[in-house]
XYZ file of C-alpha atoms in Angstrom:
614
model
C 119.904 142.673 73.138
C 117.237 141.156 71.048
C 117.068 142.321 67.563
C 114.006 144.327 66.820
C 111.508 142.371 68.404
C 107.720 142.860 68.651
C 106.187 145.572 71.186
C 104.126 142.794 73.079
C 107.425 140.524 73.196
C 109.415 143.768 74.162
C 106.882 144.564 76.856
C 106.935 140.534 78.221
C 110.874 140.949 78.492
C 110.922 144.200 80.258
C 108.322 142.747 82.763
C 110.666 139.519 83.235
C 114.027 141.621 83.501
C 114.099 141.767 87.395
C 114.292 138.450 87.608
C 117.383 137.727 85.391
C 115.692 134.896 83.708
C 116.425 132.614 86.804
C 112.368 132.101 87.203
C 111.924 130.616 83.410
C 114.227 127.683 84.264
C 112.938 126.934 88.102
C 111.047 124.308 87.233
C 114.165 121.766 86.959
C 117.332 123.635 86.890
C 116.615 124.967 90.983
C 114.090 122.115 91.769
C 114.270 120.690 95.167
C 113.548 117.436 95.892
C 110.988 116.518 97.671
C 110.975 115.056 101.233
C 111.586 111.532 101.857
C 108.853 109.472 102.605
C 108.925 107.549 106.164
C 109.227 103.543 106.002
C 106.804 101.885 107.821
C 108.332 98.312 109.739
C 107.582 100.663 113.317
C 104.448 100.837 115.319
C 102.192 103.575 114.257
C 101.458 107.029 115.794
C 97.917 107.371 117.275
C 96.758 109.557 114.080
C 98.509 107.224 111.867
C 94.988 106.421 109.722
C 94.642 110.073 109.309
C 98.195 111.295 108.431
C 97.919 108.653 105.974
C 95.136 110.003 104.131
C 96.682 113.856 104.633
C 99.599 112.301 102.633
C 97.819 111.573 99.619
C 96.871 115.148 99.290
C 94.365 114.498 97.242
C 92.816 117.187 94.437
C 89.373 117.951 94.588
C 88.748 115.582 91.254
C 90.608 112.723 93.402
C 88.075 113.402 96.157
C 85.364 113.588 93.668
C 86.368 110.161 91.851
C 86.364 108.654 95.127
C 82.938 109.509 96.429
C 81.429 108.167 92.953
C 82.942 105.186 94.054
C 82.674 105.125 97.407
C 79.451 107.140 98.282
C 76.161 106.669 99.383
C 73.723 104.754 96.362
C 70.431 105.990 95.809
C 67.450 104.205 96.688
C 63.536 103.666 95.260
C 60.847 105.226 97.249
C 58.619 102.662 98.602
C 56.008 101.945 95.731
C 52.507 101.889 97.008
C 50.075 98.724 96.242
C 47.725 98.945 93.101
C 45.932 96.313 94.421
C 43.539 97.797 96.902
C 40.672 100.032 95.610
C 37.471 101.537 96.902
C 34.295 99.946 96.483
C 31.991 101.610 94.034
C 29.091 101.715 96.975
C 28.207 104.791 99.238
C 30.244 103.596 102.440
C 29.531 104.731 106.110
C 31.505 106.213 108.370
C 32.923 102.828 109.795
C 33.272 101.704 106.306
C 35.380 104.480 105.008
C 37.421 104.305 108.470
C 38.176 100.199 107.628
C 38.960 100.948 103.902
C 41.107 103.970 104.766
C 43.249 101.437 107.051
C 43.766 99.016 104.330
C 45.000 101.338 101.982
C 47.111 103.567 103.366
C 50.278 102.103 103.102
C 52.055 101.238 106.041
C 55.487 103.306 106.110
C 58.510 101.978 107.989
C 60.445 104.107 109.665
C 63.341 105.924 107.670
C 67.114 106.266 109.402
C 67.913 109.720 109.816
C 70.600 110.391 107.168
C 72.876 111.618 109.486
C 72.292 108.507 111.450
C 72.794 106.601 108.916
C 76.207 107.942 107.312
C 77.697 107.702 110.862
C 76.300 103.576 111.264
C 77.684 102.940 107.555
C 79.316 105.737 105.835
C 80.361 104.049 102.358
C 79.308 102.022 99.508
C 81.567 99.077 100.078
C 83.925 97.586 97.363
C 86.176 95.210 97.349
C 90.204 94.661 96.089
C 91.631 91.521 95.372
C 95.186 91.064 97.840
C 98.088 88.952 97.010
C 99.913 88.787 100.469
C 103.305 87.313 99.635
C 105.480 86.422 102.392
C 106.901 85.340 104.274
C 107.364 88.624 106.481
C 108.233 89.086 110.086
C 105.569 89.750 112.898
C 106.412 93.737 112.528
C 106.254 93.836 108.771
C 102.796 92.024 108.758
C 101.768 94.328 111.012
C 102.065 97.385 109.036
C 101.090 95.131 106.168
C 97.625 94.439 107.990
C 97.477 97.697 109.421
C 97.288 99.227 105.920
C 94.257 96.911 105.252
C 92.052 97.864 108.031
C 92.691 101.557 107.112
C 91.245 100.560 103.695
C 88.394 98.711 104.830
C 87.521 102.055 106.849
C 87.580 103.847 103.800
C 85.238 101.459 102.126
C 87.415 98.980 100.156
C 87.453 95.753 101.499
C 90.529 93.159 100.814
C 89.552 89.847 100.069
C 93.264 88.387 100.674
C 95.086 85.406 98.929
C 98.173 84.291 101.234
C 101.309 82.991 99.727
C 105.044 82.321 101.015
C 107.906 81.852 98.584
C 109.641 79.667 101.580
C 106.923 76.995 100.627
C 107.060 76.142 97.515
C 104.625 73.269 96.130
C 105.433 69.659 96.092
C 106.715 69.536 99.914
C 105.825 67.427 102.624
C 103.864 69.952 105.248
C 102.947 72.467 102.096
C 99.358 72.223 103.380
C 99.855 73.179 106.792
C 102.388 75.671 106.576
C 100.144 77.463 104.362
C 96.865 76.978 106.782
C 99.551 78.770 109.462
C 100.451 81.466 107.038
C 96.373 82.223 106.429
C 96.086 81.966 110.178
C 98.856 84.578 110.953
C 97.557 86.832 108.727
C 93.921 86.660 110.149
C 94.891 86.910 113.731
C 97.143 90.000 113.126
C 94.057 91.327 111.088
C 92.103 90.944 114.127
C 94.783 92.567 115.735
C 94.529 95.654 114.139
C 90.686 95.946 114.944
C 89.349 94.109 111.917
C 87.042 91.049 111.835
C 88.929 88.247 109.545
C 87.932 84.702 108.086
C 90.005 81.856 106.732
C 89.092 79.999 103.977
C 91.109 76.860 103.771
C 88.575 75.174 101.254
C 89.323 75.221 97.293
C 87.361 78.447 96.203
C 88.400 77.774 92.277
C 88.706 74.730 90.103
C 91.749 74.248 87.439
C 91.588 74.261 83.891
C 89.688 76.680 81.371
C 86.271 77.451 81.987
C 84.284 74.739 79.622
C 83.180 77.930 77.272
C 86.517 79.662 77.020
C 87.054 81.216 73.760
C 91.054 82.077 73.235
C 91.228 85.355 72.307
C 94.530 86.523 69.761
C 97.851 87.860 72.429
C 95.647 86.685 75.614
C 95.704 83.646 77.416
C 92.672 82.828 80.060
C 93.526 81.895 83.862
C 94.537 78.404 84.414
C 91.662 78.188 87.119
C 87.884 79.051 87.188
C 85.053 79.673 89.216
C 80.917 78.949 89.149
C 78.932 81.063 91.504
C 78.584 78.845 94.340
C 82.248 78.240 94.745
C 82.079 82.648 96.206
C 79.490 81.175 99.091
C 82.420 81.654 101.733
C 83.391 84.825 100.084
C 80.348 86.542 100.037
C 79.316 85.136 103.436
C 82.468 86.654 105.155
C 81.943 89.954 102.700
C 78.556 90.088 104.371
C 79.023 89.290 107.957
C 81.788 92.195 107.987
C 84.645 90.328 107.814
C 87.402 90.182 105.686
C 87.776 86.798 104.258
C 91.903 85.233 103.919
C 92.071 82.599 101.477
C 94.469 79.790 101.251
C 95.985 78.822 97.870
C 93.928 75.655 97.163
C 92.370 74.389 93.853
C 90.316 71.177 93.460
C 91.463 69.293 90.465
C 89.864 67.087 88.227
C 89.360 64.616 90.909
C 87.880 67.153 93.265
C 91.154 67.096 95.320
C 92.091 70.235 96.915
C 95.693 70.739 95.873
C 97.962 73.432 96.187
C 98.396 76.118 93.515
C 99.836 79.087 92.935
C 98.379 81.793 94.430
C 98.656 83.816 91.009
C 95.955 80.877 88.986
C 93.651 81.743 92.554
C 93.140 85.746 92.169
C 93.425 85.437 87.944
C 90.443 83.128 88.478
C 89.081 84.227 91.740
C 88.772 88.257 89.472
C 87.105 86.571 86.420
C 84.446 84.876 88.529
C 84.017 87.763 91.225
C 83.417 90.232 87.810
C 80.990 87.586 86.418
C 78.944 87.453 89.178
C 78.718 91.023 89.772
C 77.529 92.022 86.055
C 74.903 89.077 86.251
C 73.648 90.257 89.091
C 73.503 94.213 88.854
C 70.190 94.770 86.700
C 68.628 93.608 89.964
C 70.749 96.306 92.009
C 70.366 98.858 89.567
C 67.485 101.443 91.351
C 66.764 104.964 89.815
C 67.112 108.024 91.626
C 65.516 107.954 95.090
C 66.231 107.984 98.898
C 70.003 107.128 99.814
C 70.355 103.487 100.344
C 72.186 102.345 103.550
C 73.168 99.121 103.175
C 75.822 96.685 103.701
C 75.862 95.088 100.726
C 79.340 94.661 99.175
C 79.977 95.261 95.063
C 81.688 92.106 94.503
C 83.398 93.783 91.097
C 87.356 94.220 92.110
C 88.131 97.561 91.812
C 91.553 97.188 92.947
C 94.468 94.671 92.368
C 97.008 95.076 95.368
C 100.228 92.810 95.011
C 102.136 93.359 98.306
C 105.456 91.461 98.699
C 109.154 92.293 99.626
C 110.317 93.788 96.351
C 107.997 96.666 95.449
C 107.163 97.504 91.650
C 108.960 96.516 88.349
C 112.246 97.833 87.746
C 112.277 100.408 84.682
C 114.969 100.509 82.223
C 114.362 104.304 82.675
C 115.403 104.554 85.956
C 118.404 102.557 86.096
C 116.427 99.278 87.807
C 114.806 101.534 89.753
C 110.485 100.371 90.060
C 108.620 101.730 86.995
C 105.490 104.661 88.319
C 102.960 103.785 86.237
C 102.646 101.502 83.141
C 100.462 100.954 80.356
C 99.936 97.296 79.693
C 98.180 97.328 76.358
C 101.877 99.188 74.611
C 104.171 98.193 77.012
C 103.923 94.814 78.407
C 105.683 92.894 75.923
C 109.020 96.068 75.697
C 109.048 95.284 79.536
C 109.871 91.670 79.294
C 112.435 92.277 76.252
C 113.904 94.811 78.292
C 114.135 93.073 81.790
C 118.070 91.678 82.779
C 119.286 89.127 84.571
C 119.913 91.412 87.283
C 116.892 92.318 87.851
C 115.491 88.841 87.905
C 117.502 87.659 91.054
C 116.646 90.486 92.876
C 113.003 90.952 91.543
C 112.200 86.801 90.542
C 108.487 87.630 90.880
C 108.010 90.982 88.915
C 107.655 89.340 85.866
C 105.230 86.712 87.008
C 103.174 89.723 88.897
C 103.179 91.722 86.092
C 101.295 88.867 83.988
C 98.605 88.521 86.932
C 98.047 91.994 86.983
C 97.676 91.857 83.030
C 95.209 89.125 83.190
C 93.413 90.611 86.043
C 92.745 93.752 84.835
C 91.184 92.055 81.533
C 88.043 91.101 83.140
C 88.117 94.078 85.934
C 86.520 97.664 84.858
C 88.428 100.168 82.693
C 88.409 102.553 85.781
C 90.135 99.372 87.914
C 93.862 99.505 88.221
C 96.654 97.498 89.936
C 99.348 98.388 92.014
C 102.832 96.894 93.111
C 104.207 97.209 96.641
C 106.649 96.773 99.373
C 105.566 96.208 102.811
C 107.744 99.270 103.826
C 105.182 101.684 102.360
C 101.878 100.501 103.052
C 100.204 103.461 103.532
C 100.722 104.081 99.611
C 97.273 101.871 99.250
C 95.937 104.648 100.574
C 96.947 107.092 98.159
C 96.432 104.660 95.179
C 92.764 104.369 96.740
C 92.231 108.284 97.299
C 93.864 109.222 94.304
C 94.228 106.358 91.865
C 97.502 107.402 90.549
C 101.175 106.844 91.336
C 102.829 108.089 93.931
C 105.207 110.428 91.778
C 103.612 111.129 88.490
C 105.875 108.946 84.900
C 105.134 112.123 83.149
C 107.255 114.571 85.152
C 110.673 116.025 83.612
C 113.127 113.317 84.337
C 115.557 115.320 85.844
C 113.129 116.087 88.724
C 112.913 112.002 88.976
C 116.430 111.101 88.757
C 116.671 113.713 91.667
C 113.370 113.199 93.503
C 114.393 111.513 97.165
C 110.598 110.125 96.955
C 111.858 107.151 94.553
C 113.096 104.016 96.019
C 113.348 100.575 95.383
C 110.740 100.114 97.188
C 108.420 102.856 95.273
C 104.970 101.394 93.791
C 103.966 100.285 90.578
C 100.437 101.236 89.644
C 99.346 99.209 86.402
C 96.698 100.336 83.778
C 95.055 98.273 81.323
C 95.729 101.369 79.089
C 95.480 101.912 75.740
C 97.581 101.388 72.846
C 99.820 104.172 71.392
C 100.957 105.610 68.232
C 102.398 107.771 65.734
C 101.044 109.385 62.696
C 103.181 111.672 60.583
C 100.403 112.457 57.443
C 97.421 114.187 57.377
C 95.802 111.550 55.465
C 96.327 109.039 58.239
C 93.936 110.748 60.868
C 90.598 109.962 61.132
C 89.128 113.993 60.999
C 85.911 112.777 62.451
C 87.540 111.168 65.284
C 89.589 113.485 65.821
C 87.458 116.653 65.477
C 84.858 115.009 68.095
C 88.284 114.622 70.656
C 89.092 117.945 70.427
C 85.554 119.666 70.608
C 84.929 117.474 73.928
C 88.311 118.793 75.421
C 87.823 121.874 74.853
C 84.554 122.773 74.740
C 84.316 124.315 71.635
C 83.897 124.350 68.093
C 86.533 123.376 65.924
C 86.806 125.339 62.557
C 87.390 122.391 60.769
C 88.840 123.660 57.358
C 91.016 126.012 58.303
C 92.660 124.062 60.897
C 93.227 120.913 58.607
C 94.105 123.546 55.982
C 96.694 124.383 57.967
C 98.227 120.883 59.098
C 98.421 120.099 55.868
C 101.352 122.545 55.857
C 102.940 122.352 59.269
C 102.242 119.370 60.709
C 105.332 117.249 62.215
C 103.223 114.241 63.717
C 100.412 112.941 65.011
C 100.376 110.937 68.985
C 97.144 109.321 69.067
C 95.996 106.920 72.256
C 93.668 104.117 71.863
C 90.855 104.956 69.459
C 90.890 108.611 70.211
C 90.828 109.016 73.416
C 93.539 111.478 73.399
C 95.977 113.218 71.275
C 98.960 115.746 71.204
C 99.732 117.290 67.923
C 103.137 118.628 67.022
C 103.771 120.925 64.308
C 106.980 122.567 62.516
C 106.325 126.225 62.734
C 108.923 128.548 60.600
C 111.435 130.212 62.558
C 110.936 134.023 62.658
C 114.774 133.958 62.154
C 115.875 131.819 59.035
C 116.636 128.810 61.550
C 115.400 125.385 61.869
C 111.758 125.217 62.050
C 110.325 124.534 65.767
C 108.586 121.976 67.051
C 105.349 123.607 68.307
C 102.416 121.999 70.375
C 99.479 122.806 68.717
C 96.887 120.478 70.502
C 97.324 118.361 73.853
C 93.641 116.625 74.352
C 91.982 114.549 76.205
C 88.316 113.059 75.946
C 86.508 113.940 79.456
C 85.481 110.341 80.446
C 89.468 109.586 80.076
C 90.727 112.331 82.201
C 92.150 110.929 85.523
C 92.651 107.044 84.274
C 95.916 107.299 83.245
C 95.928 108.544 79.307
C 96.813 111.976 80.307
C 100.283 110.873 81.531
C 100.659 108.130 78.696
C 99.949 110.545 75.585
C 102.991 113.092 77.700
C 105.103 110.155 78.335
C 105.139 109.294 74.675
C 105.344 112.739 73.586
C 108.226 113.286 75.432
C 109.554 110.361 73.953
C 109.513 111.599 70.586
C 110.043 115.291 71.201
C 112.595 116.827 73.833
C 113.326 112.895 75.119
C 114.850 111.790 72.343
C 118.005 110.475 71.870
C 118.326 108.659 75.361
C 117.690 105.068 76.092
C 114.817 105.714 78.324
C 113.176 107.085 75.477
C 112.730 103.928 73.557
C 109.341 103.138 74.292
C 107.301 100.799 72.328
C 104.558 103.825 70.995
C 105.007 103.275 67.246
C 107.573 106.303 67.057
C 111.384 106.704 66.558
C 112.428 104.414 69.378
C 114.536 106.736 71.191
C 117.006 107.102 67.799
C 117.460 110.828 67.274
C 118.253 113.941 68.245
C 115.591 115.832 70.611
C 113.905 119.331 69.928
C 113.033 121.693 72.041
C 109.400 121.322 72.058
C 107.306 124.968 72.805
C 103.521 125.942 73.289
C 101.103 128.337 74.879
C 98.528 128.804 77.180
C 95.864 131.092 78.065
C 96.926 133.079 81.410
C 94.296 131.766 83.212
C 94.026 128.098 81.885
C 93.158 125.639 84.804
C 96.145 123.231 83.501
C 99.028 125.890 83.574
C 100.006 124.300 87.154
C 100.168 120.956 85.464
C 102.460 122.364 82.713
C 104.137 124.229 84.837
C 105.583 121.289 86.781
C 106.244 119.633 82.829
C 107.841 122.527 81.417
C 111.672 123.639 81.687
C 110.308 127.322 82.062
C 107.589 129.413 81.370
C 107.058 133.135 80.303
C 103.864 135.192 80.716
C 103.354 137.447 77.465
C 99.918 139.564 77.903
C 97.095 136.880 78.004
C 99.329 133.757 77.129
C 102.070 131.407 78.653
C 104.634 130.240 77.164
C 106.053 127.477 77.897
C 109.131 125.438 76.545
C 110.734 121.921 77.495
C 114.789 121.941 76.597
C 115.918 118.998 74.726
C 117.296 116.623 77.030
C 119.835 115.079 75.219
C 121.467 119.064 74.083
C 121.310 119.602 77.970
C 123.012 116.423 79.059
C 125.983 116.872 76.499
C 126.851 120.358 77.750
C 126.158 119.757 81.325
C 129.186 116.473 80.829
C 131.226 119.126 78.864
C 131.044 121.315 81.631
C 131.561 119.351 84.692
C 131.239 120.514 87.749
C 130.991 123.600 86.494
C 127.118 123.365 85.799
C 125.577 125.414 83.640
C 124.587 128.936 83.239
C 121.002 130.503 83.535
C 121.851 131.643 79.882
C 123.277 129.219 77.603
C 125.257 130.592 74.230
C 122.540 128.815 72.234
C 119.803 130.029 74.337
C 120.135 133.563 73.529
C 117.088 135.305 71.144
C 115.409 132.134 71.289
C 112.482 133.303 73.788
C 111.956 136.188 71.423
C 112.211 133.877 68.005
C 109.286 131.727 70.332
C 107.593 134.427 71.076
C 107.573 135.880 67.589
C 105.998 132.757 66.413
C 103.655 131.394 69.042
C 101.620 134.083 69.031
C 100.925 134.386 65.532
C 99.523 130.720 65.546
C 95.836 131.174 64.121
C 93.155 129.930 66.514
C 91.461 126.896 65.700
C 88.432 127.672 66.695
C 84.876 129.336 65.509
């Protein structure tokens, strides 16, 4: 029995009591994992292109995101002439009939928009596609396959071919890689598509003449002006999707062979370039719907498809990191990365760097992904969805168990934002952070009693990029004499970054300093403890009817509904790993010896937290 405790915890327990306390720790202790997804080296089923979308199971902000990217553009009404006025002279009737003619503007007929949607149903965009072989005939099949089901959707691969097998500097390089471009457009055509090879240099090498160096970043080895995208753009605007061969003409104006990495790192600064020059003159304000089959040259995707999938993780025992944040943990990937790894990965680390550069000159919103040619139809969720295919910020005992990962999950790749840790009051910008948390929530903060009382309690500070989000973790006093827990007071998230990543960075890194701590996955490069420690139990609440409980719900280690709040609580991993090895294969109990009264202590607490708001 619990010892005294409050009428409103009382009540919450008697309410639970039916259920033995089995449902609090569902969430990882009686997971199940979830089905395994189907490779794809076989010929397709007939609805193939739409199971493949019904996979992603997209929410309705993923659909959302995807028709601002991918739906119809506006379009100026017609602007009648200025020009033409009426004569200041009493006309007659023929008059008046010849001057009505020349100024009544001539309309031209307007496609029905139903019409219309059907003949071209989305804004096109375009991805930048390393192909990197050499496959067989049924693996560039599904490989192409997966293409043309983009290109339906609106995204539109301009493709750079490469094959390991041919490595520069030998005799038939050239023509081995004008057949590789050549397979892959014929199986493109295959599929349904209309293809183009480009065997012509489409970049130059060296800097671009203007190229500033910028401190931690180095520029592509190749460039481009505008008139070296005249094939591109022609193919992008005939329908077709062009295939490029690796070439670069050198200082000579030879066409030489390059790596196809110095193409697309050049090929996505001059493609961005051109775009932003050109959209003032795109730009129209709010009008008809524009049907048009104009392409955005701006890459919105980086796809990397070869034979080895994503990056292996150091968290998951080589297994391919889900989703990565470049700006805090590029450089901890390449200290971390074995030997092993590199024989049976040799190209992760040399991907990873394209995809770094690339997504330096591509849009914020722009990310890259990492993939085998078993699971092509993962391009479709990336596009749909624009996250991985099993979320980094999950509990990792769901993803240690979680059939779904594979050596040959994805990798997507973020530009991101850097990371870190703040453990005094004094180091947090109050502006900053008052204007984050009054665009999260939607409300207004009461500034001096909530600083008032983090000058007292607070434990640490996680803040991403300049802002953008923040989880704040204080050390509330334990009804009971014990240690003080570690409570989170404030999980936020600015609007405009909600859905590009930060939400599961600023979790990943919280975990990492909270209930992750202590294990080696834990020591990620976020300005915290490194994974040295021991791990808390970290607690919060929840309004009942808060539109993120399911997302904390599949976070949490349990939950427990007291009147208008949640509660929710994530065991320290590290306590939880010791007993279960203690154990055996014993396993443990629902109700650990150290677990009892602590629900009630919680609960105790929790709920007396002031709110912060006016």
């Amino acid at each position: 029995m619990i010892p005294n405790p409050s009428p409103r915890v009382a009540a919450a327990l008697r309410a639970q009591r039916s259920h033995t306390f089995k449902a609090f720790y569902a969430t990882i202790r009686g997971a199940k994992p979830r089905p395994h997804e189907p490779i794809e080296d076989g010929p397709p089923a007939d609805n193939d292109f739409i199971l493949s979308i019904l996979r992603t199971n997209p929410s309705l902000r993923d659909a959302r995101s995807y028709l601002a990217s991918f739906g119809l553009r506006p379009q100026s009404p017609p602007v009648q002439s200025k020009d033409a006025k009426i004569p200041n002279v009493v006309p007659s009737v023929e008059d008046t009939v010849q001057v009505n003619k020349a100024i009544t503007p001539v309309e031209e007929p307007k496609p029905s928009p139903v019409i219309a949607s059907i003949l071209n149903p989305v804004y096109r965009r375009t991805a930048l596609v390393k192909i990197q072989g050499p496959f067989t005939e049924n693996q560039l099949d599904s490989i192409c396959r997966g293409l043309v089901y983009l290109e339906k959707l609106g995204l539109v691969s301009v493709i750079v071919v490469e094959n390991e097998d041919r490595s520069p500097g030998q005799e038939d390089e050239r023509s081995a890689i004008i057949d590789e471009t050549m397979r892959v457009v014929t199986n493109l055509e295959k599929q349904g598509s209309r293809a183009r090879p480009i065997v012509g240099a489409v970049v130059r090498l060296g800097p671009k003449p203007d190229d500033t160096s910028e401190p931690g970043f180095e520029p592509p080895e190749t460039h481009t002006i505008p008139s070296d995208l005249i094939p591109i753009r022609s193919a992008l605007n005939a329908g077709e999707i062009p295939v490029i061969a690796p070439f670069a003409l050198d200082s000579f104006c030879r066409s030489v062979r390059v790596d196809a990495n110095d193409v697309i790192a050049g090929l996505t600064r001059g493609m961005v370039e051109v775009a932003s020059s050109e959209s003032p003159q795109r730009e129209v304000p709010d009008g008809d719907l524009k049907f048009s089959g104009e392409v955005d040259l701006t890459p919105l995707r980086l796809m990397i498809i070869d034979r080895n999938g994503g990056v292996p993780s150091y968290a998951r025992s080589g297994y391919p990191h889900l989703l990565i944040n470049l700006t805090s943990e590029y450089e901890h990937i390449h200290d971390t990365f074995t030997d092993q790894w590199a024989q049976l990965n040799p190209s992760a680390l040399s991907n990873l760097e394209l995809a770094r550069v690339c997504l330096h000159y591509m849009p914020s919103t722009s990310s890259a992904i990492m993939v085998s040619h078993k699971s092509p139809s993962s391009l479709i969720g990336n596009l749909i969805t624009n996250k991985p295919a099993v979320s980094s910020s999950l509990p990792h005992a769901l993803l240690q168990g979680n059939r779904s990962l594979t050596p040959h999950t994805p990798t997507l790749l973020r530009r991101g934002l850097p990371v870190q840790v703040l453990r005094s009051l004094g180091d947090i910008d109050r502006a900053k952070m008052t204007t984050l948390l009054e665009q999260s929530f939607k409300r207004t903060l009461d500034q001096e009693a909530f600083y008032s009382r983090l000058s007292k309690v607070l434990d640490y500070v996680i803040v991403a990029g300049d802002y953008a989000g923040a989880a704040i973790v204080t050390n509330e006093p334990s009804s009971s004499g014990g240690e003080p827990i570690s409570y989170l007071d404030k999980f936020a998230v600015l609007p405009n970054h909600q859905g590009d990543g930060t939400v599961d960075f600023l979790w990943v890194a919280l975990h990492d300093e909270s209930y992750g701590l202590g294990h080696p996955f834990s020591a990620n490069p976020n300005g915290g403890k490194g994974g040295k420690g021991e791990g808390r139990d970290l607690v919060w609440r929840s309004r009942a009817d808060n539109p993120v409980n399911k997302w904390y719900f599949e976070r949490s280690t349990g939950h427990m509904r007291m009147g208008p709040w949640v509660l929710f609580w994530c065991d320290a991993e590290k306590r939880l790993k010791i007993e279960e090895g203690r154990r055996g294969s014993a396993g443990l109990s629902y109700i650990e010896q150290w677990e009892e009264g602590r629900l009630s202590d919680w609960g105790k607490v929790v709920l007396k937290v002031p709110s912060s708001w006016k």
